[in-house]
Amino acid sequence: MPNSNFVSVIIPVFNEEESLPHLFPRLRASLEGMNRPYEIIFINDGSRDRSLQLLHEFYRENPGKVRIIDFNGNFGQHMAIVAGFDHSRGDIIITLDADLQNPPEEIPRIVEKIDEGHDVVGTVRQNRQDPKFRKFASRIVNAVTNRITGLRLNDYGCMLRGYRRDIVDIINKSFESTTFIPALAQKFAVNPVEIPVGHDEREYGSSKYSIFRLIRLNFDLMTGFSLFPLQAVTMIGMAVSFLSFLFAIFLMLRRLIVGPEAEGVFTLLNINFFLMGITMSCVGIIGEYIGRIYVEVRKRPRYVIRREWGGE
Ligand code: UDP
Ligand code: MG
């Protein structure tokens, strides 16, 4: 197969000056060891530290192997990967984080799986080294997402993944402004597989996700792949109406038999607050979808590239 072994590695970079010098030698060694043509595409997602300078050093020292796409601002990890997909030339495309939490030495194993005929190779982090609350939150997110999207993935968050060209081409054709790459790929995959990979603590620099960004990302995941939350809202509404109808009948009978009631004002308030809470979150869920529709119809570019190096 002369034309099916070119490997593109896509790495989003956002303020990673501490880890890049450690990442690059290991990554290059791992890729050289495979004896295949390859390219490494770094996407600088609006870093404000020395990341871009470091990337330039890699580029100068490795002509023809390293490419840089420099965003004009911070568009987020998933948009950086989308840009990398758009510009990649490989038959096999690997995504990897810059923070060395997933070892680049695992890349040959992923490539091997694609050679075996799988079109998407997912990974499951073994003894994941992240703060406890994040692991716990991930467990819930994985379970809920699988439920409502109908996908089957054990670890949505692990970004060390491999894709065959045809899958990346399909993703390139879905012009969504908010997206979650592993779930999107899983949706189009015909013959996916998941393999265990190592996971380390972040040694250099710190996580680029605050708790609010993580929550937003998870909303992308839920609303981007299913209408179930909207249907759930309708069903909750119907259930509540039905229950209050029963309650109304009960009150009517009570009035006829026992007489009018007066006490229990706070119980009433409490029930009312509870229902208001449900109403507000339902409106919020609908708002999530409307917001996303708004972002889509505005049709702003999903990312803006300031400059590119390499790949001519
Ligand atoms: N990243 C990015 N843009 C962002 C946030 C993160 O390109 O807005 C990159 C970051 O440089 C890293 C990867 O995405 O290569 C994963 O980020 P991080 O390790 O901080 O996420 P975590 O491991 O905490 O989920
Ligand atoms: Mg990380």
mmCIF file of C-alpha atoms and ligand atoms in Angstrom:
data_model
loop_
_atom_site.group_PDB
_atom_site.id
_atom_site.type_symbol
_atom_site.label_atom_id
_atom_site.label_comp_id
_atom_site.label_asym_id
_atom_site.label_seq_id
_atom_site.Cartn_x
_atom_site.Cartn_y
_atom_site.Cartn_z
ATOM 1 C CA MET A 1 0.000 0.000 0.000
ATOM 2 C CA PRO A 2 2.141 2.859 -1.193
ATOM 3 C CA ASN A 3 -0.311 5.620 -0.546
ATOM 4 C CA SER A 4 -1.964 4.705 2.703
ATOM 5 C CA ASN A 5 0.668 5.117 5.337
ATOM 6 C CA PHE A 6 1.273 8.833 5.571
ATOM 7 C CA VAL A 7 0.653 9.866 9.182
ATOM 8 C CA SER A 8 -0.498 13.323 10.298
ATOM 9 C CA VAL A 9 -0.249 14.160 13.983
ATOM 10 C CA ILE A 10 -2.408 17.067 15.126
ATOM 11 C CA ILE A 11 -1.570 18.897 18.331
ATOM 12 C CA PRO A 12 -3.545 21.853 19.707
ATOM 13 C CA VAL A 13 -1.349 24.206 21.704
ATOM 14 C CA PHE A 14 -2.574 26.788 24.181
ATOM 15 C CA ASN A 15 0.084 28.248 26.480
ATOM 16 C CA GLU A 16 2.188 25.096 26.623
ATOM 17 C CA GLU A 17 5.692 26.580 26.798
ATOM 18 C CA GLU A 18 6.611 24.344 29.733
ATOM 19 C CA SER A 19 5.729 21.052 28.128
ATOM 20 C CA LEU A 20 6.547 21.610 24.436
ATOM 21 C CA PRO A 21 10.337 21.172 24.861
ATOM 22 C CA HIS A 22 9.679 17.817 26.540
ATOM 23 C CA LEU A 23 7.007 16.745 24.107
ATOM 24 C CA PHE A 24 8.749 17.296 20.814
ATOM 25 C CA PRO A 25 11.819 15.007 21.145
ATOM 26 C CA ARG A 26 9.675 12.147 22.402
ATOM 27 C CA LEU A 27 7.107 12.651 19.680
ATOM 28 C CA ARG A 28 9.720 12.781 16.956
ATOM 29 C CA ALA A 29 11.481 9.665 18.221
ATOM 30 C CA SER A 30 8.194 7.800 18.306
ATOM 31 C CA LEU A 31 7.306 8.828 14.739
ATOM 32 C CA GLU A 32 10.782 8.188 13.315
ATOM 33 C CA GLY A 33 10.615 4.689 14.788
ATOM 34 C CA MET A 34 7.647 3.823 12.597
ATOM 35 C CA ASN A 35 9.471 4.243 9.276
ATOM 36 C CA ARG A 36 6.597 5.991 7.622
ATOM 37 C CA PRO A 37 6.296 9.442 6.128
ATOM 38 C CA TYR A 38 4.722 11.817 8.611
ATOM 39 C CA GLU A 39 3.872 15.427 9.374
ATOM 40 C CA ILE A 40 3.262 17.110 12.710
ATOM 41 C CA ILE A 41 0.718 19.915 12.626
ATOM 42 C CA PHE A 42 0.773 22.241 15.617
ATOM 43 C CA ILE A 43 -2.168 24.581 15.976
ATOM 44 C CA ASN A 44 -1.338 27.560 18.105
ATOM 45 C CA ASP A 45 -4.681 28.410 19.680
ATOM 46 C CA GLY A 46 -3.924 31.988 20.681
ATOM 47 C CA SER A 47 -1.141 31.247 23.160
ATOM 48 C CA ARG A 48 0.128 34.269 25.031
ATOM 49 C CA ASP A 49 3.390 32.711 26.178
ATOM 50 C CA ARG A 50 6.457 31.563 24.252
ATOM 51 C CA SER A 51 4.719 28.568 22.659
ATOM 52 C CA LEU A 52 4.785 29.991 19.129
ATOM 53 C CA GLN A 53 8.492 30.749 19.352
ATOM 54 C CA LEU A 54 9.187 27.182 20.433
ATOM 55 C CA LEU A 55 7.089 25.857 17.573
ATOM 56 C CA HIS A 56 9.157 27.975 15.193
ATOM 57 C CA GLU A 57 12.303 26.353 16.499
ATOM 58 C CA PHE A 58 10.861 22.894 15.829
ATOM 59 C CA TYR A 59 9.812 24.056 12.382
ATOM 60 C CA ARG A 60 13.231 25.430 11.483
ATOM 61 C CA GLU A 61 15.045 22.348 12.710
ATOM 62 C CA ASN A 62 12.711 19.884 10.975
ATOM 63 C CA PRO A 63 11.892 21.180 7.519
ATOM 64 C CA GLY A 64 9.154 19.285 5.776
ATOM 65 C CA LYS A 65 8.008 17.515 8.933
ATOM 66 C CA VAL A 66 6.601 20.280 11.108
ATOM 67 C CA ARG A 67 3.766 22.584 10.168
ATOM 68 C CA ILE A 68 2.338 25.429 12.214
ATOM 69 C CA ILE A 69 -1.132 26.906 11.985
ATOM 70 C CA ASP A 70 -1.329 30.102 13.993
ATOM 71 C CA PHE A 71 -4.850 31.111 15.048
ATOM 72 C CA ASN A 72 -5.690 34.724 15.517
ATOM 73 C CA GLY A 73 -7.156 34.156 18.994
ATOM 74 C CA ASN A 74 -8.384 31.358 21.206
ATOM 75 C CA PHE A 75 -10.976 29.223 19.437
ATOM 76 C CA GLY A 76 -10.778 26.182 21.695
ATOM 77 C CA GLN A 77 -9.205 22.762 21.546
ATOM 78 C CA HIS A 78 -11.830 21.189 19.324
ATOM 79 C CA MET A 79 -11.755 23.951 16.729
ATOM 80 C CA ALA A 80 -7.963 23.660 16.699
ATOM 81 C CA ILE A 81 -8.335 19.974 15.895
ATOM 82 C CA VAL A 82 -10.895 20.796 13.186
ATOM 83 C CA ALA A 83 -8.376 23.168 11.597
ATOM 84 C CA GLY A 84 -5.727 20.467 11.815
ATOM 85 C CA PHE A 85 -8.091 18.013 10.109
ATOM 86 C CA ASP A 86 -8.812 20.538 7.358
ATOM 87 C CA HIS A 87 -5.123 20.982 6.648
ATOM 88 C CA SER A 88 -3.899 17.440 7.188
ATOM 89 C CA ARG A 89 -2.679 15.332 4.282
ATOM 90 C CA GLY A 90 -2.245 11.999 6.047
ATOM 91 C CA ASP A 91 -4.029 8.753 5.356
ATOM 92 C CA ILE A 92 -3.931 8.188 9.081
ATOM 93 C CA ILE A 93 -4.611 11.121 11.392
ATOM 94 C CA ILE A 94 -3.642 11.123 15.057
ATOM 95 C CA THR A 95 -4.706 13.711 17.623
ATOM 96 C CA LEU A 96 -2.631 14.273 20.727
ATOM 97 C CA ASP A 97 -2.597 16.816 23.569
ATOM 98 C CA ALA A 98 0.515 18.880 24.057
ATOM 99 C CA ASP A 99 0.687 18.292 27.793
ATOM 100 C CA LEU A 100 2.278 14.800 27.734
ATOM 101 C CA GLN A 101 -0.519 13.324 29.827
ATOM 102 C CA ASN A 102 -0.831 10.724 27.084
ATOM 103 C CA PRO A 103 2.559 9.355 26.035
ATOM 104 C CA PRO A 104 3.452 9.906 22.356
ATOM 105 C CA GLU A 105 5.083 6.472 22.483
ATOM 106 C CA GLU A 106 1.581 4.994 22.131
ATOM 107 C CA ILE A 107 1.136 6.355 18.600
ATOM 108 C CA PRO A 108 2.543 3.272 16.817
ATOM 109 C CA ARG A 109 -0.010 1.073 18.572
ATOM 110 C CA ILE A 110 -2.838 3.267 17.324
ATOM 111 C CA VAL A 111 -1.449 3.238 13.788
ATOM 112 C CA GLU A 112 -1.230 -0.539 13.986
ATOM 113 C CA LYS A 113 -4.944 -0.755 14.831
ATOM 114 C CA ILE A 114 -5.798 1.366 11.809
ATOM 115 C CA ASP A 115 -3.634 -0.888 9.646
ATOM 116 C CA GLU A 116 -5.717 -3.770 10.939
ATOM 117 C CA GLY A 117 -8.764 -2.140 9.383
ATOM 118 C CA HIS A 118 -10.345 -0.031 12.122
ATOM 119 C CA ASP A 119 -11.443 3.417 10.998
ATOM 120 C CA VAL A 120 -11.505 5.056 14.431
ATOM 121 C CA VAL A 121 -9.181 4.087 17.239
ATOM 122 C CA GLY A 122 -10.299 5.432 20.590
ATOM 123 C CA THR A 123 -8.380 5.167 23.805
ATOM 124 C CA VAL A 124 -9.268 4.579 27.413
ATOM 125 C CA ARG A 125 -7.001 6.103 30.021
ATOM 126 C CA GLN A 126 -5.568 3.517 32.390
ATOM 127 C CA ASN A 127 -5.262 4.646 36.030
ATOM 128 C CA ARG A 128 -6.056 8.142 35.031
ATOM 129 C CA GLN A 129 -4.022 10.738 36.909
ATOM 130 C CA ASP A 130 -6.385 13.662 37.270
ATOM 131 C CA PRO A 131 -8.015 15.333 40.248
ATOM 132 C CA LYS A 132 -10.643 13.112 41.892
ATOM 133 C CA PHE A 133 -13.590 15.341 41.147
ATOM 134 C CA ARG A 134 -12.728 15.392 37.445
ATOM 135 C CA LYS A 135 -12.601 11.633 37.281
ATOM 136 C CA PHE A 136 -15.918 11.422 39.060
ATOM 137 C CA ALA A 137 -17.478 14.037 36.779
ATOM 138 C CA SER A 138 -16.144 12.203 33.729
ATOM 139 C CA ARG A 139 -17.722 8.958 34.853
ATOM 140 C CA ILE A 140 -21.110 10.646 35.022
ATOM 141 C CA VAL A 141 -20.612 12.462 31.734
ATOM 142 C CA ASN A 142 -19.556 9.278 29.955
ATOM 143 C CA ALA A 143 -22.574 7.381 31.222
ATOM 144 C CA VAL A 144 -25.126 10.126 30.565
ATOM 145 C CA THR A 145 -23.708 10.899 27.142
ATOM 146 C CA ASN A 146 -23.753 7.281 26.067
ATOM 147 C CA ARG A 147 -27.338 7.078 27.222
ATOM 148 C CA ILE A 148 -28.673 10.101 25.433
ATOM 149 C CA THR A 149 -26.561 9.970 22.291
ATOM 150 C CA GLY A 150 -26.777 6.239 21.789
ATOM 151 C CA LEU A 151 -23.030 6.145 21.218
ATOM 152 C CA ARG A 152 -20.771 3.661 22.962
ATOM 153 C CA LEU A 153 -17.548 5.163 24.218
ATOM 154 C CA ASN A 154 -15.746 4.423 27.450
ATOM 155 C CA ASP A 155 -13.720 7.594 27.610
ATOM 156 C CA TYR A 156 -14.856 10.719 25.823
ATOM 157 C CA GLY A 157 -12.159 12.894 27.268
ATOM 158 C CA CYS A 158 -9.038 11.128 26.060
ATOM 159 C CA MET A 159 -7.722 12.929 23.021
ATOM 160 C CA LEU A 160 -4.986 10.555 21.949
ATOM 161 C CA ARG A 161 -6.938 9.024 19.071
ATOM 162 C CA GLY A 162 -6.502 7.789 15.530
ATOM 163 C CA TYR A 163 -8.750 8.303 12.512
ATOM 164 C CA ARG A 164 -8.653 7.022 8.975
ATOM 165 C CA ARG A 165 -8.771 9.564 6.170
ATOM 166 C CA ASP A 166 -12.376 8.883 5.154
ATOM 167 C CA ILE A 167 -13.630 9.645 8.682
ATOM 168 C CA VAL A 168 -11.691 12.918 8.802
ATOM 169 C CA ASP A 169 -13.117 13.866 5.411
ATOM 170 C CA ILE A 170 -16.646 13.374 6.733
ATOM 171 C CA ILE A 171 -15.854 15.499 9.799
ATOM 172 C CA ASN A 172 -14.425 18.181 7.518
ATOM 173 C CA LYS A 173 -17.738 18.255 5.708
ATOM 174 C CA SER A 174 -19.825 18.787 8.849
ATOM 175 C CA PHE A 175 -19.586 22.504 9.381
ATOM 176 C CA GLU A 176 -20.645 22.732 12.999
ATOM 177 C CA SER A 177 -19.544 25.644 15.114
ATOM 178 C CA THR A 178 -19.590 23.755 18.382
ATOM 179 C CA THR A 179 -18.483 20.218 18.317
ATOM 180 C CA PHE A 180 -16.871 17.402 20.208
ATOM 181 C CA ILE A 181 -14.492 15.515 17.955
ATOM 182 C CA PRO A 182 -14.389 12.043 19.577
ATOM 183 C CA ALA A 183 -18.196 11.822 19.638
ATOM 184 C CA LEU A 184 -18.514 13.091 16.074
ATOM 185 C CA ALA A 185 -15.994 10.546 14.819
ATOM 186 C CA GLN A 186 -17.694 7.767 16.751
ATOM 187 C CA LYS A 187 -20.946 8.647 15.045
ATOM 188 C CA PHE A 188 -19.464 8.144 11.590
ATOM 189 C CA ALA A 189 -17.247 5.193 12.460
ATOM 190 C CA VAL A 190 -18.034 1.838 10.895
ATOM 191 C CA ASN A 191 -15.491 -0.287 12.676
ATOM 192 C CA PRO A 192 -14.258 1.552 15.773
ATOM 193 C CA VAL A 193 -12.117 0.071 18.494
ATOM 194 C CA GLU A 194 -10.898 1.277 21.880
ATOM 195 C CA ILE A 195 -7.513 0.427 23.337
ATOM 196 C CA PRO A 196 -6.084 1.186 26.776
ATOM 197 C CA VAL A 197 -3.334 3.822 26.948
ATOM 198 C CA GLY A 198 -1.203 5.186 29.733
ATOM 199 C CA HIS A 199 -2.038 8.436 31.443
ATOM 200 C CA ASP A 200 0.218 10.659 33.540
ATOM 201 C CA GLU A 201 -0.276 13.619 35.715
ATOM 202 C CA ARG A 202 0.274 16.956 34.040
ATOM 203 C CA GLU A 203 3.887 17.652 34.933
ATOM 204 C CA TYR A 204 4.420 20.876 33.021
ATOM 205 C CA GLY A 205 2.051 23.826 33.056
ATOM 206 C CA SER A 206 -1.540 23.579 34.219
ATOM 207 C CA SER A 207 -4.880 22.469 32.813
ATOM 208 C CA LYS A 208 -6.373 24.916 30.338
ATOM 209 C CA TYR A 209 -9.915 24.095 31.374
ATOM 210 C CA SER A 210 -11.622 25.870 34.233
ATOM 211 C CA ILE A 211 -14.651 24.207 35.738
ATOM 212 C CA PHE A 212 -16.970 26.508 33.752
ATOM 213 C CA ARG A 213 -15.245 25.732 30.488
ATOM 214 C CA LEU A 214 -15.600 22.039 31.219
ATOM 215 C CA ILE A 215 -19.312 22.447 31.886
ATOM 216 C CA ARG A 216 -19.720 24.353 28.620
ATOM 217 C CA LEU A 217 -17.830 21.676 26.754
ATOM 218 C CA ASN A 218 -20.107 19.045 28.200
ATOM 219 C CA PHE A 219 -23.172 21.015 27.114
ATOM 220 C CA ASP A 220 -21.696 20.924 23.606
ATOM 221 C CA LEU A 221 -21.445 17.196 23.900
ATOM 222 C CA MET A 222 -25.016 16.692 25.143
ATOM 223 C CA THR A 223 -26.850 19.125 22.909
ATOM 224 C CA GLY A 224 -24.700 18.514 19.867
ATOM 225 C CA PHE A 225 -25.566 14.883 19.562
ATOM 226 C CA SER A 226 -29.117 14.436 20.706
ATOM 227 C CA LEU A 227 -32.526 16.048 21.104
ATOM 228 C CA PHE A 228 -33.215 13.922 24.143
ATOM 229 C CA PRO A 229 -32.940 16.823 26.655
ATOM 230 C CA LEU A 230 -35.727 18.650 24.794
ATOM 231 C CA GLN A 231 -37.918 15.588 24.763
ATOM 232 C CA ALA A 232 -37.218 15.054 28.453
ATOM 233 C CA VAL A 233 -38.395 18.597 29.137
ATOM 234 C CA THR A 234 -41.690 17.893 27.399
ATOM 235 C CA MET A 235 -42.124 14.679 29.342
ATOM 236 C CA ILE A 236 -41.393 16.360 32.678
ATOM 237 C CA GLY A 237 -43.983 19.006 31.795
ATOM 238 C CA MET A 238 -46.575 16.375 31.042
ATOM 239 C CA ALA A 239 -45.855 14.450 34.240
ATOM 240 C CA VAL A 240 -46.120 17.583 36.372
ATOM 241 C CA SER A 241 -49.426 18.597 34.762
ATOM 242 C CA PHE A 242 -50.819 15.143 35.345
ATOM 243 C CA LEU A 243 -49.800 15.127 39.008
ATOM 244 C CA SER A 244 -51.278 18.565 39.652
ATOM 245 C CA PHE A 245 -54.505 17.458 38.008
ATOM 246 C CA LEU A 246 -54.723 14.554 40.472
ATOM 247 C CA PHE A 247 -53.912 16.959 43.283
ATOM 248 C CA ALA A 248 -56.708 19.299 42.205
ATOM 249 C CA ILE A 249 -59.230 16.458 42.300
ATOM 250 C CA PHE A 250 -57.989 15.482 45.739
ATOM 251 C CA LEU A 251 -58.402 19.068 47.001
ATOM 252 C CA MET A 252 -61.907 19.298 45.566
ATOM 253 C CA LEU A 253 -63.005 16.092 47.266
ATOM 254 C CA ARG A 254 -61.353 17.173 50.487
ATOM 255 C CA ARG A 255 -63.245 20.447 50.401
ATOM 256 C CA LEU A 256 -66.537 18.638 50.005
ATOM 257 C CA ILE A 257 -65.825 16.080 52.729
ATOM 258 C CA VAL A 258 -63.568 17.759 55.319
ATOM 259 C CA GLY A 259 -64.030 21.433 54.472
ATOM 260 C CA PRO A 260 -61.602 24.127 53.248
ATOM 261 C CA GLU A 261 -57.955 23.869 54.276
ATOM 262 C CA ALA A 262 -55.854 26.783 55.512
ATOM 263 C CA GLU A 263 -52.607 25.523 56.979
ATOM 264 C CA GLY A 264 -49.567 24.260 55.131
ATOM 265 C CA VAL A 265 -48.685 27.584 53.519
ATOM 266 C CA PHE A 266 -44.974 26.793 53.545
ATOM 267 C CA THR A 267 -45.525 23.354 52.066
ATOM 268 C CA LEU A 268 -47.333 25.094 49.276
ATOM 269 C CA LEU A 269 -44.484 27.572 48.845
ATOM 270 C CA ASN A 270 -42.006 24.749 48.789
ATOM 271 C CA ILE A 271 -43.898 22.865 46.111
ATOM 272 C CA ASN A 272 -44.127 26.089 44.164
ATOM 273 C CA PHE A 273 -40.394 26.745 44.362
ATOM 274 C CA PHE A 274 -39.693 23.226 43.279
ATOM 275 C CA LEU A 275 -41.878 23.618 40.219
ATOM 276 C CA MET A 276 -40.344 27.000 39.452
ATOM 277 C CA GLY A 277 -36.936 25.366 39.575
ATOM 278 C CA ILE A 278 -38.030 22.736 37.108
ATOM 279 C CA THR A 279 -39.494 25.399 34.835
ATOM 280 C CA MET A 280 -36.351 27.479 34.929
ATOM 281 C CA SER A 281 -34.064 24.598 34.088
ATOM 282 C CA CYS A 282 -36.374 23.569 31.265
ATOM 283 C CA VAL A 283 -36.250 27.067 29.835
ATOM 284 C CA GLY A 284 -32.481 26.887 30.238
ATOM 285 C CA ILE A 285 -32.249 23.660 28.278
ATOM 286 C CA ILE A 286 -34.338 25.132 25.478
ATOM 287 C CA GLY A 287 -32.118 28.222 25.635
ATOM 288 C CA GLU A 288 -29.033 26.042 25.172
ATOM 289 C CA TYR A 289 -30.394 24.786 21.893
ATOM 290 C CA ILE A 290 -31.545 28.213 20.744
ATOM 291 C CA GLY A 291 -28.128 29.658 21.583
ATOM 292 C CA ARG A 292 -26.474 26.991 19.528
ATOM 293 C CA ILE A 293 -28.848 27.548 16.618
ATOM 294 C CA TYR A 294 -27.991 31.243 16.877
ATOM 295 C CA VAL A 295 -24.282 30.529 16.721
ATOM 296 C CA GLU A 296 -24.823 28.325 13.674
ATOM 297 C CA VAL A 297 -26.977 30.774 11.731
ATOM 298 C CA ARG A 298 -24.615 33.657 12.387
ATOM 299 C CA LYS A 299 -22.177 31.780 10.198
ATOM 300 C CA ARG A 300 -19.064 33.383 11.571
ATOM 301 C CA PRO A 301 -15.896 31.575 10.588
ATOM 302 C CA ARG A 302 -15.229 28.730 13.001
ATOM 303 C CA TYR A 303 -11.626 29.741 13.319
ATOM 304 C CA VAL A 304 -9.387 32.371 11.826
ATOM 305 C CA ILE A 305 -5.835 31.609 10.769
ATOM 306 C CA ARG A 306 -3.319 34.391 11.041
ATOM 307 C CA ARG A 307 -0.475 32.598 9.367
ATOM 308 C CA GLU A 308 0.727 29.176 8.361
ATOM 309 C CA TRP A 309 4.166 27.673 8.069
ATOM 310 C CA GLY A 310 5.096 24.472 6.302
ATOM 311 C CA GLY A 311 3.024 22.201 4.127
ATOM 312 C CA GLU A 312 3.680 23.843 0.783
HETATM 313 N N1 UDP B 1 -6.052 23.548 24.384
HETATM 314 C C1 UDP B 1 -6.267 24.395 23.296
HETATM 315 N N2 UDP B 1 -7.143 25.440 23.437
HETATM 316 C C2 UDP B 1 -7.821 25.647 24.594
HETATM 317 C C3 UDP B 1 -7.638 24.763 25.674
HETATM 318 C C4 UDP B 1 -6.753 23.718 25.536
HETATM 319 O O1 UDP B 1 -5.673 24.237 22.238
HETATM 320 O O2 UDP B 1 -8.582 26.604 24.629
HETATM 321 C C5 UDP B 1 -5.104 22.422 24.232
HETATM 322 C C6 UDP B 1 -4.030 22.355 25.287
HETATM 323 O O3 UDP B 1 -2.887 23.102 24.923
HETATM 324 C C7 UDP B 1 -3.701 20.860 25.316
HETATM 325 C C8 UDP B 1 -5.062 20.234 25.029
HETATM 326 O O4 UDP B 1 -5.834 21.234 24.378
HETATM 327 O O5 UDP B 1 -2.804 20.494 24.279
HETATM 328 C C9 UDP B 1 -5.744 19.721 26.275
HETATM 329 O O6 UDP B 1 -5.787 20.715 27.262
HETATM 330 P P1 UDP B 1 -5.576 20.382 28.802
HETATM 331 O O7 UDP B 1 -4.476 19.384 28.955
HETATM 332 O O8 UDP B 1 -5.423 21.656 29.535
HETATM 333 O O9 UDP B 1 -6.951 19.707 29.173
HETATM 334 P P2 UDP B 1 -7.180 18.598 30.296
HETATM 335 O O10 UDP B 1 -6.128 17.533 30.134
HETATM 336 O O11 UDP B 1 -7.075 19.310 31.590
HETATM 337 O O12 UDP B 1 -8.561 18.102 29.971
HETATM 338 MG MG MG B 2 -4.344 17.458 29.777
#
